[in-house]
mmCIF file of C-alpha atoms and ligand atoms in Angstrom:
data_model
loop_
_atom_site.group_PDB
_atom_site.id
_atom_site.type_symbol
_atom_site.label_atom_id
_atom_site.label_comp_id
_atom_site.label_asym_id
_atom_site.label_seq_id
_atom_site.Cartn_x
_atom_site.Cartn_y
_atom_site.Cartn_z
ATOM 1 C CA MET A 1 -8.131 -4.592 22.224
ATOM 2 C CA ASN A 2 -11.092 -4.448 23.950
ATOM 3 C CA THR A 3 -13.326 -4.230 20.920
ATOM 4 C CA THR A 4 -11.674 -6.728 18.715
ATOM 5 C CA ASP A 5 -13.312 -9.650 18.004
ATOM 6 C CA THR A 6 -16.861 -8.565 18.877
ATOM 7 C CA HIS A 7 -16.655 -7.685 15.278
ATOM 8 C CA ALA A 8 -17.058 -11.600 14.502
ATOM 9 C CA ALA A 9 -20.371 -11.384 15.307
ATOM 10 C CA HIS A 10 -21.402 -8.900 12.756
ATOM 11 C CA ALA A 11 -18.572 -10.310 10.206
ATOM 12 C CA HIS A 12 -20.613 -11.874 7.798
ATOM 13 C CA HIS A 13 -22.095 -10.889 4.467
ATOM 14 C CA GLY A 14 -24.427 -13.903 4.248
ATOM 15 C CA HIS A 15 -27.262 -15.593 6.553
ATOM 16 C CA GLY A 16 -25.400 -18.590 7.699
ATOM 17 C CA GLY A 17 -25.729 -17.520 11.333
ATOM 18 C CA ALA A 18 -23.248 -18.474 14.029
ATOM 19 C CA ASP A 19 -21.803 -21.478 12.311
ATOM 20 C CA ALA A 20 -20.731 -19.299 9.285
ATOM 21 C CA ASP A 21 -19.350 -16.359 11.739
ATOM 22 C CA ALA A 22 -17.303 -18.963 13.533
ATOM 23 C CA ALA A 23 -16.100 -20.330 10.025
ATOM 24 C CA VAL A 24 -15.166 -16.770 9.171
ATOM 25 C CA MET A 25 -13.465 -16.216 12.258
ATOM 26 C CA ALA A 26 -11.531 -19.315 12.057
ATOM 27 C CA GLU A 27 -10.163 -18.463 8.720
ATOM 28 C CA VAL A 28 -8.921 -15.036 9.874
ATOM 29 C CA LEU A 29 -7.043 -16.671 12.648
ATOM 30 C CA GLU A 30 -5.476 -19.334 10.389
ATOM 31 C CA LEU A 31 -4.562 -16.499 7.994
ATOM 32 C CA ASP A 32 -3.256 -14.538 10.397
ATOM 33 C CA ALA A 33 -0.988 -17.319 12.038
ATOM 34 C CA GLU A 34 0.304 -17.894 8.471
ATOM 35 C CA VAL A 35 0.767 -14.330 7.418
ATOM 36 C CA LEU A 36 2.399 -13.408 10.757
ATOM 37 C CA ALA A 37 4.455 -16.361 11.155
ATOM 38 C CA ALA A 38 7.749 -14.586 11.403
ATOM 39 C CA TYR A 39 6.276 -12.500 14.291
ATOM 40 C CA LEU A 40 4.944 -15.404 15.997
ATOM 41 C CA SER A 41 8.307 -17.125 15.736
ATOM 42 C CA GLU A 42 9.981 -14.128 17.063
ATOM 43 C CA LEU A 43 7.416 -14.201 20.165
ATOM 44 C CA THR A 44 7.888 -17.844 20.889
ATOM 45 C CA ALA A 45 11.573 -17.640 20.881
ATOM 46 C CA TRP A 46 11.713 -14.618 23.379
ATOM 47 C CA LEU A 47 9.491 -16.665 25.545
ATOM 48 C CA ASP A 48 12.137 -19.274 25.175
ATOM 49 C CA GLU A 49 14.843 -16.910 26.359
ATOM 50 C CA LEU A 50 12.721 -15.613 29.388
ATOM 51 C CA SER A 51 11.962 -19.096 30.618
ATOM 52 C CA ASP A 52 14.010 -20.519 33.456
ATOM 53 C CA ARG A 53 13.578 -24.113 32.543
ATOM 54 C CA GLU A 54 12.201 -25.869 29.277
ATOM 55 C CA PRO A 55 8.451 -26.010 29.746
ATOM 56 C CA GLY A 56 6.892 -29.209 29.871
ATOM 57 C CA ARG A 57 3.001 -28.150 30.139
ATOM 58 C CA ILE A 58 1.931 -25.320 28.186
ATOM 59 C CA LEU A 59 -1.862 -23.834 28.670
ATOM 60 C CA ASP A 60 -3.269 -21.733 25.824
ATOM 61 C CA LEU A 61 -6.190 -19.653 26.851
ATOM 62 C CA GLY A 62 -9.011 -18.865 24.284
ATOM 63 C CA SER A 63 -6.870 -20.754 21.896
ATOM 64 C CA GLY A 64 -9.056 -20.592 18.915
ATOM 65 C CA THR A 65 -7.766 -22.709 15.969
ATOM 66 C CA GLY A 66 -4.330 -23.305 17.618
ATOM 67 C CA THR A 67 -2.030 -20.436 16.595
ATOM 68 C CA GLY A 68 -0.470 -20.217 19.681
ATOM 69 C CA ALA A 69 -0.886 -23.775 20.659
ATOM 70 C CA ILE A 70 0.662 -25.179 17.410
ATOM 71 C CA ALA A 71 3.523 -22.445 17.563
ATOM 72 C CA LEU A 72 4.551 -23.373 21.142
ATOM 73 C CA ALA A 73 4.353 -26.982 20.443
ATOM 74 C CA ARG A 74 6.904 -26.431 17.711
ATOM 75 C CA ARG A 75 9.070 -24.007 19.728
ATOM 76 C CA PHE A 76 9.178 -26.342 22.673
ATOM 77 C CA THR A 77 9.434 -29.769 21.478
ATOM 78 C CA GLN A 78 9.241 -31.443 24.612
ATOM 79 C CA ALA A 79 6.278 -29.761 25.874
ATOM 80 C CA ASP A 80 2.469 -30.944 25.883
ATOM 81 C CA VAL A 81 0.256 -28.087 25.064
ATOM 82 C CA THR A 82 -3.628 -27.733 26.016
ATOM 83 C CA GLY A 83 -5.552 -25.405 24.147
ATOM 84 C CA VAL A 84 -8.887 -24.237 26.050
ATOM 85 C CA ASP A 85 -11.471 -22.783 24.076
ATOM 86 C CA LEU A 86 -15.277 -21.999 24.260
ATOM 87 C CA SER A 87 -15.836 -22.941 20.711
ATOM 88 C CA PRO A 88 -16.217 -26.758 19.383
ATOM 89 C CA HIS A 89 -15.377 -25.163 15.589
ATOM 90 C CA MET A 90 -12.333 -23.700 16.726
ATOM 91 C CA LEU A 91 -11.179 -26.752 18.630
ATOM 92 C CA HIS A 92 -12.053 -28.981 15.944
ATOM 93 C CA ARG A 93 -9.780 -26.901 13.472
ATOM 94 C CA LEU A 94 -6.982 -27.086 16.259
ATOM 95 C CA SER A 95 -7.054 -30.924 16.565
ATOM 96 C CA LYS A 96 -7.015 -31.127 12.632
ATOM 97 C CA LYS A 97 -3.995 -28.996 12.222
ATOM 98 C CA ALA A 98 -2.310 -30.687 15.229
ATOM 99 C CA SER A 99 -2.737 -34.346 13.540
ATOM 100 C CA ALA A 100 -1.465 -32.919 9.941
ATOM 101 C CA LEU A 101 1.739 -31.540 11.541
ATOM 102 C CA GLY A 102 2.241 -34.655 13.433
ATOM 103 C CA LEU A 103 1.547 -33.040 16.928
ATOM 104 C CA ALA A 104 -1.468 -34.966 18.019
ATOM 105 C CA ASP A 105 0.324 -36.426 20.733
ATOM 106 C CA ARG A 106 1.407 -33.513 22.396
ATOM 107 C CA VAL A 107 -1.451 -30.472 21.635
ATOM 108 C CA ARG A 108 -5.029 -31.377 22.762
ATOM 109 C CA GLY A 109 -7.835 -29.026 22.866
ATOM 110 C CA LEU A 110 -9.997 -28.862 25.950
ATOM 111 C CA GLN A 111 -13.496 -27.312 25.416
ATOM 112 C CA ALA A 112 -14.543 -24.661 28.298
ATOM 113 C CA ASP A 113 -15.957 -21.359 29.156
ATOM 114 C CA LEU A 114 -13.310 -19.493 31.119
ATOM 115 C CA ASN A 115 -16.097 -17.531 32.554
ATOM 116 C CA GLU A 116 -17.110 -20.640 34.489
ATOM 117 C CA ASP A 117 -14.805 -22.378 37.000
ATOM 118 C CA TRP A 118 -11.331 -22.969 36.042
ATOM 119 C CA PRO A 119 -11.345 -26.113 33.722
ATOM 120 C CA GLU A 120 -8.024 -27.424 34.611
ATOM 121 C CA SER A 121 -6.479 -28.966 37.762
ATOM 122 C CA GLY A 122 -2.788 -29.406 36.356
ATOM 123 C CA THR A 123 0.154 -27.204 36.901
ATOM 124 C CA TYR A 124 1.942 -25.552 33.891
ATOM 125 C CA ASP A 125 5.244 -23.894 32.951
ATOM 126 C CA LEU A 126 3.791 -21.496 30.601
ATOM 127 C CA VAL A 127 0.194 -20.072 30.143
ATOM 128 C CA TRP A 128 -0.690 -18.030 27.050
ATOM 129 C CA ALA A 129 -3.164 -15.934 26.294
ATOM 130 C CA ALA A 130 -3.509 -14.321 22.835
ATOM 131 C CA SER A 131 -6.303 -11.775 21.916
ATOM 132 C CA SER A 132 -8.632 -13.686 24.365
ATOM 133 C CA LEU A 133 -8.172 -12.282 27.659
ATOM 134 C CA HIS A 134 -10.463 -9.071 26.512
ATOM 135 C CA HIS A 135 -13.141 -11.569 25.694
ATOM 136 C CA MET A 136 -13.525 -12.816 29.257
ATOM 137 C CA ALA A 137 -16.447 -11.367 31.715
ATOM 138 C CA ASP A 138 -13.878 -11.223 34.652
ATOM 139 C CA PRO A 139 -10.318 -11.191 33.081
ATOM 140 C CA ASP A 140 -9.057 -10.698 36.701
ATOM 141 C CA ARG A 141 -10.758 -14.066 37.360
ATOM 142 C CA VAL A 142 -8.962 -15.579 34.794
ATOM 143 C CA LEU A 143 -5.604 -13.978 35.805
ATOM 144 C CA ALA A 144 -6.226 -15.302 39.173
ATOM 145 C CA GLY A 145 -6.524 -18.875 37.672
ATOM 146 C CA ALA A 146 -3.591 -18.883 35.464
ATOM 147 C CA PHE A 147 -1.410 -17.880 38.641
ATOM 148 C CA ASP A 148 -2.727 -20.797 40.797
ATOM 149 C CA ALA A 149 -2.421 -22.880 37.448
ATOM 150 C CA LEU A 150 1.407 -22.110 37.041
ATOM 151 C CA ARG A 151 4.402 -23.158 39.056
ATOM 152 C CA PRO A 152 6.636 -20.792 41.108
ATOM 153 C CA GLY A 153 8.801 -19.243 38.278
ATOM 154 C CA GLY A 154 6.539 -20.140 35.667
ATOM 155 C CA LEU A 155 5.769 -17.605 32.946
ATOM 156 C CA LEU A 156 2.372 -16.047 31.694
ATOM 157 C CA ALA A 157 2.469 -14.334 27.920
ATOM 158 C CA VAL A 158 -0.432 -12.073 27.606
ATOM 159 C CA THR A 159 -1.012 -10.738 23.905
ATOM 160 C CA GLU A 160 -3.222 -8.144 22.455
ATOM 161 C CA MET A 161 -3.525 -6.631 18.875
ATOM 162 C CA ASP A 162 -3.317 -2.951 19.292
ATOM 163 C CA PHE A 163 -5.348 -2.037 16.401
ATOM 164 C CA PHE A 164 -6.574 -4.003 13.417
ATOM 165 C CA PRO A 165 -4.069 -4.631 10.435
ATOM 166 C CA ARG A 166 -3.938 -2.013 7.845
ATOM 167 C CA PHE A 167 -3.404 -3.293 4.264
ATOM 168 C CA LEU A 168 -4.379 -0.385 1.836
ATOM 169 C CA PRO A 169 -2.174 2.297 0.287
ATOM 170 C CA ASP A 170 -2.679 5.550 1.930
ATOM 171 C CA ASP A 171 -3.508 7.246 -1.068
ATOM 172 C CA LEU A 172 -6.679 4.889 -1.924
ATOM 173 C CA GLY A 173 -10.046 6.593 -2.064
ATOM 174 C CA MET A 174 -11.321 7.933 -5.452
ATOM 175 C CA GLY A 175 -9.959 11.477 -5.377
ATOM 176 C CA ARG A 176 -10.150 11.541 -1.418
ATOM 177 C CA PRO A 177 -6.994 9.635 -0.047
ATOM 178 C CA GLY A 178 -7.150 7.836 3.376
ATOM 179 C CA LEU A 179 -10.052 5.027 2.663
ATOM 180 C CA GLU A 180 -8.756 2.568 5.100
ATOM 181 C CA ALA A 181 -8.299 5.424 7.926
ATOM 182 C CA ARG A 182 -12.039 6.297 7.535
ATOM 183 C CA VAL A 183 -12.853 2.844 7.645
ATOM 184 C CA HIS A 184 -11.140 2.200 10.902
ATOM 185 C CA ALA A 185 -12.093 5.589 12.387
ATOM 186 C CA THR A 186 -15.879 4.888 11.702
ATOM 187 C CA LEU A 187 -15.676 1.475 13.400
ATOM 188 C CA ASN A 188 -14.285 3.331 16.310
ATOM 189 C CA GLN A 189 -12.136 0.512 17.837
ATOM 190 C CA GLY A 190 -11.550 1.369 21.354
ATOM 191 C CA PRO A 191 -7.879 1.688 22.770
ATOM 192 C CA ALA A 192 -6.461 -1.578 23.782
ATOM 193 C CA VAL A 193 -6.504 -2.545 27.132
ATOM 194 C CA ASP A 194 -3.336 -2.233 29.222
ATOM 195 C CA TRP A 195 -3.088 -5.285 31.412
ATOM 196 C CA THR A 196 0.031 -4.114 33.633
ATOM 197 C CA ASP A 197 -2.254 -3.484 36.576
ATOM 198 C CA HIS A 198 -4.361 -6.272 36.539
ATOM 199 C CA LEU A 199 -1.203 -8.611 36.313
ATOM 200 C CA ALA A 200 0.270 -7.057 39.495
ATOM 201 C CA ARG A 201 -3.342 -7.503 41.384
ATOM 202 C CA ALA A 202 -3.422 -11.230 40.171
ATOM 203 C CA GLY A 203 0.215 -11.295 42.005
ATOM 204 C CA PHE A 204 2.466 -11.679 38.974
ATOM 205 C CA VAL A 205 5.550 -9.908 38.702
ATOM 206 C CA LEU A 206 6.056 -8.050 35.120
ATOM 207 C CA ASP A 207 8.755 -9.362 33.470
ATOM 208 C CA THR A 208 8.649 -7.108 30.299
ATOM 209 C CA LYS A 209 5.894 -5.358 28.046
ATOM 210 C CA ARG A 210 6.978 -5.759 24.681
ATOM 211 C CA LEU A 211 5.828 -3.932 21.527
ATOM 212 C CA PHE A 212 5.901 -6.024 18.187
ATOM 213 C CA THR A 213 5.772 -3.707 15.106
ATOM 214 C CA ILE A 214 4.842 -6.048 11.986
ATOM 215 C CA ASP A 215 5.346 -4.139 8.780
ATOM 216 C CA LEU A 216 5.116 -6.599 5.684
ATOM 217 C CA PRO A 217 6.096 -5.080 2.581
ATOM 218 C CA ALA A 218 4.778 -5.334 -0.940
ATOM 219 C CA PRO A 219 4.408 -7.493 -2.786
ATOM 220 C CA LEU A 220 2.805 -9.936 -0.515
ATOM 221 C CA PRO A 221 1.989 -13.689 -0.940
ATOM 222 C CA ALA A 222 -1.501 -14.822 -1.828
ATOM 223 C CA ALA A 223 -2.303 -15.657 1.708
ATOM 224 C CA ALA A 224 -1.699 -12.166 2.605
ATOM 225 C CA ALA A 225 -4.078 -10.766 0.092
ATOM 226 C CA ARG A 226 -6.663 -13.304 1.229
ATOM 227 C CA TYR A 227 -6.098 -11.974 4.878
ATOM 228 C CA ALA A 228 -6.529 -8.643 3.840
ATOM 229 C CA GLN A 229 -9.757 -9.464 2.050
ATOM 230 C CA VAL A 230 -11.585 -11.309 4.792
ATOM 231 C CA CYS A 231 -10.327 -8.425 7.586
ATOM 232 C CA LEU A 232 -11.844 -5.881 5.181
ATOM 233 C CA GLY A 233 -14.725 -7.979 4.577
ATOM 234 C CA ARG A 234 -15.609 -8.285 7.730
ATOM 235 C CA MET A 235 -15.343 -4.626 8.560
ATOM 236 C CA ARG A 236 -17.331 -3.876 5.242
ATOM 237 C CA SER A 237 -20.483 -5.799 6.609
ATOM 238 C CA ARG A 238 -20.830 -3.182 9.228
ATOM 239 C CA LEU A 239 -20.286 0.038 7.197
ATOM 240 C CA ASP A 240 -23.499 0.298 5.304
ATOM 241 C CA GLY A 241 -24.814 3.954 5.854
ATOM 242 C CA GLN A 242 -21.846 4.876 7.952
ATOM 243 C CA LEU A 243 -19.364 5.946 4.855
ATOM 244 C CA SER A 244 -20.183 8.003 1.948
ATOM 245 C CA ALA A 245 -21.229 6.228 -1.351
ATOM 246 C CA GLU A 246 -18.034 7.022 -2.929
ATOM 247 C CA ASP A 247 -15.962 5.011 -0.240
ATOM 248 C CA LEU A 248 -18.439 2.230 -0.041
ATOM 249 C CA ALA A 249 -18.154 1.801 -4.050
ATOM 250 C CA THR A 250 -14.199 1.823 -3.825
ATOM 251 C CA LEU A 251 -14.117 -0.392 -0.927
ATOM 252 C CA ASP A 252 -16.637 -2.981 -2.856
ATOM 253 C CA THR A 253 -14.191 -2.886 -5.882
ATOM 254 C CA VAL A 254 -11.353 -3.640 -3.851
ATOM 255 C CA LEU A 255 -13.186 -6.412 -1.908
ATOM 256 C CA ALA A 256 -14.790 -7.872 -5.104
ATOM 257 C CA ASP A 257 -13.043 -11.194 -6.539
ATOM 258 C CA GLY A 258 -11.367 -10.283 -9.949
ATOM 259 C CA GLY A 259 -11.399 -6.803 -11.411
ATOM 260 C CA PRO A 260 -8.052 -4.697 -12.235
ATOM 261 C CA HIS A 261 -8.335 -3.073 -8.664
ATOM 262 C CA SER A 262 -9.290 -6.094 -6.482
ATOM 263 C CA ILE A 263 -7.327 -6.959 -3.679
ATOM 264 C CA GLN A 264 -6.311 -10.349 -5.202
ATOM 265 C CA ARG A 265 -4.659 -8.457 -8.082
ATOM 266 C CA ARG A 266 -2.952 -5.476 -6.130
ATOM 267 C CA GLU A 267 0.830 -5.394 -6.058
ATOM 268 C CA ASP A 268 0.394 -2.558 -3.355
ATOM 269 C CA LEU A 269 -0.701 -4.460 -0.462
ATOM 270 C CA THR A 270 0.978 -4.166 3.165
ATOM 271 C CA VAL A 271 0.494 -5.243 6.423
ATOM 272 C CA ARG A 272 0.869 -2.777 9.051
ATOM 273 C CA THR A 273 0.157 -3.584 12.932
ATOM 274 C CA THR A 274 1.480 -3.769 16.337
ATOM 275 C CA ARG A 275 0.538 -6.335 19.009
ATOM 276 C CA THR A 276 1.721 -6.324 22.654
ATOM 277 C CA THR A 277 2.763 -8.955 24.963
ATOM 278 C CA TRP A 278 3.098 -8.714 28.687
ATOM 279 C CA ALA A 279 5.520 -11.726 29.974
ATOM 280 C CA ALA A 280 5.022 -11.950 33.805
ATOM 281 C CA ARG A 281 6.036 -14.271 36.264
ATOM 282 C CA ARG A 282 4.720 -16.127 39.071
ATOM 283 C CA PRO A 283 7.170 -15.397 41.799
HETATM 284 C C1 SAM B 1 -9.481 -13.882 18.643
HETATM 285 S S1 SAM B 1 -9.706 -15.273 19.097
HETATM 286 C C2 SAM B 1 -8.006 -15.782 19.473
HETATM 287 C C3 SAM B 1 -7.465 -16.996 19.302
HETATM 288 C C4 SAM B 1 -6.179 -17.436 19.455
HETATM 289 N N1 SAM B 1 -5.688 -17.067 20.407
HETATM 290 C C5 SAM B 1 -5.255 -16.834 18.297
HETATM 291 O O1 SAM B 1 -4.598 -15.885 18.766
HETATM 292 O O2 SAM B 1 -5.349 -16.948 17.470
HETATM 293 C C6 SAM B 1 -10.497 -15.568 20.488
HETATM 294 C C7 SAM B 1 -10.859 -16.890 21.167
HETATM 295 O O3 SAM B 1 -11.354 -16.827 22.631
HETATM 296 C C8 SAM B 1 -12.452 -17.820 22.583
HETATM 297 N N2 SAM B 1 -13.204 -17.420 23.602
HETATM 298 C C9 SAM B 1 -13.970 -16.117 24.063
HETATM 299 N N3 SAM B 1 -14.587 -16.164 25.182
HETATM 300 C C10 SAM B 1 -14.188 -17.250 25.817
HETATM 301 C C11 SAM B 1 -14.613 -18.249 26.939
HETATM 302 N N4 SAM B 1 -15.324 -17.385 27.811
HETATM 303 N N5 SAM B 1 -13.853 -19.268 27.236
HETATM 304 C C12 SAM B 1 -12.988 -19.763 26.459
HETATM 305 N N6 SAM B 1 -12.717 -18.999 25.219
HETATM 306 C C13 SAM B 1 -13.266 -18.262 24.840
HETATM 307 C C14 SAM B 1 -12.867 -17.610 21.356
HETATM 308 O O4 SAM B 1 -13.900 -18.690 21.144
HETATM 309 C C15 SAM B 1 -12.012 -17.280 20.329
HETATM 310 O O5 SAM B 1 -11.400 -18.815 19.852
#
């Protein structure tokens, strides 16, 4: 999604500045990895099927806290994985997680700005970029870098979130159903980028563009409720004056800790979203 994470900059209720924003964003990413673990496993299993041989070196572009890097290291147990990210905070969390899981010898973080010169000189079997390419100032340049970094036959997996997850029941909204739909419509998250032509221009041959549908039914575990609370909370911070007072009041009640309607107590939360992955090969 081209606008997806620009929201991080506006996401925080408090006044902690960039560090606090990074911490909120990191929590969202970590909850995302936890709540959507089954989807992530399906995705890496599929890449395993598509790979012409067991990957030995993997590069994760815009790794964040390591959702992809860690999932790939677990799937491909012989591989060394490098996660590249601009943010030292994200990379710190990636290293912590890798150590906690006993993967520190195979997963490393590399702090670099992908808008600058290509950070790595090595050759890779698999390059991964999840919810990150749309952040880059010149994604075509990053794709060209990925092409050069892959060995012939190597695989590139680009994933984007098609739209922000939905969590609330459709009938929520104080006599006017559809509160969450109004939240999303108000924030006007633009359409996701289609990378198909960009990949071809960079020299890749598209293997498959695959849609993953995520539809986790109620009741959800506590981590999913927290995920819903943090995601909706980030949106709420941008909605003052943009939704009716009734809608804002309902949303605040849902987001508040405790209380009978709080997200933490609700048994009707679901997680509904789709993500698209382009799997392409360097010929
Ligand atoms: C939405 S997060 C996705 C993180 C991770 N790939 C995931 O799926 O959870 C986007 C990440 O891209 C990183 N990023 C954005 N622009 C970047 C750049 N120019 N160079 C390197 N990393 C960048 C951000 O710091 C952030 O960690």
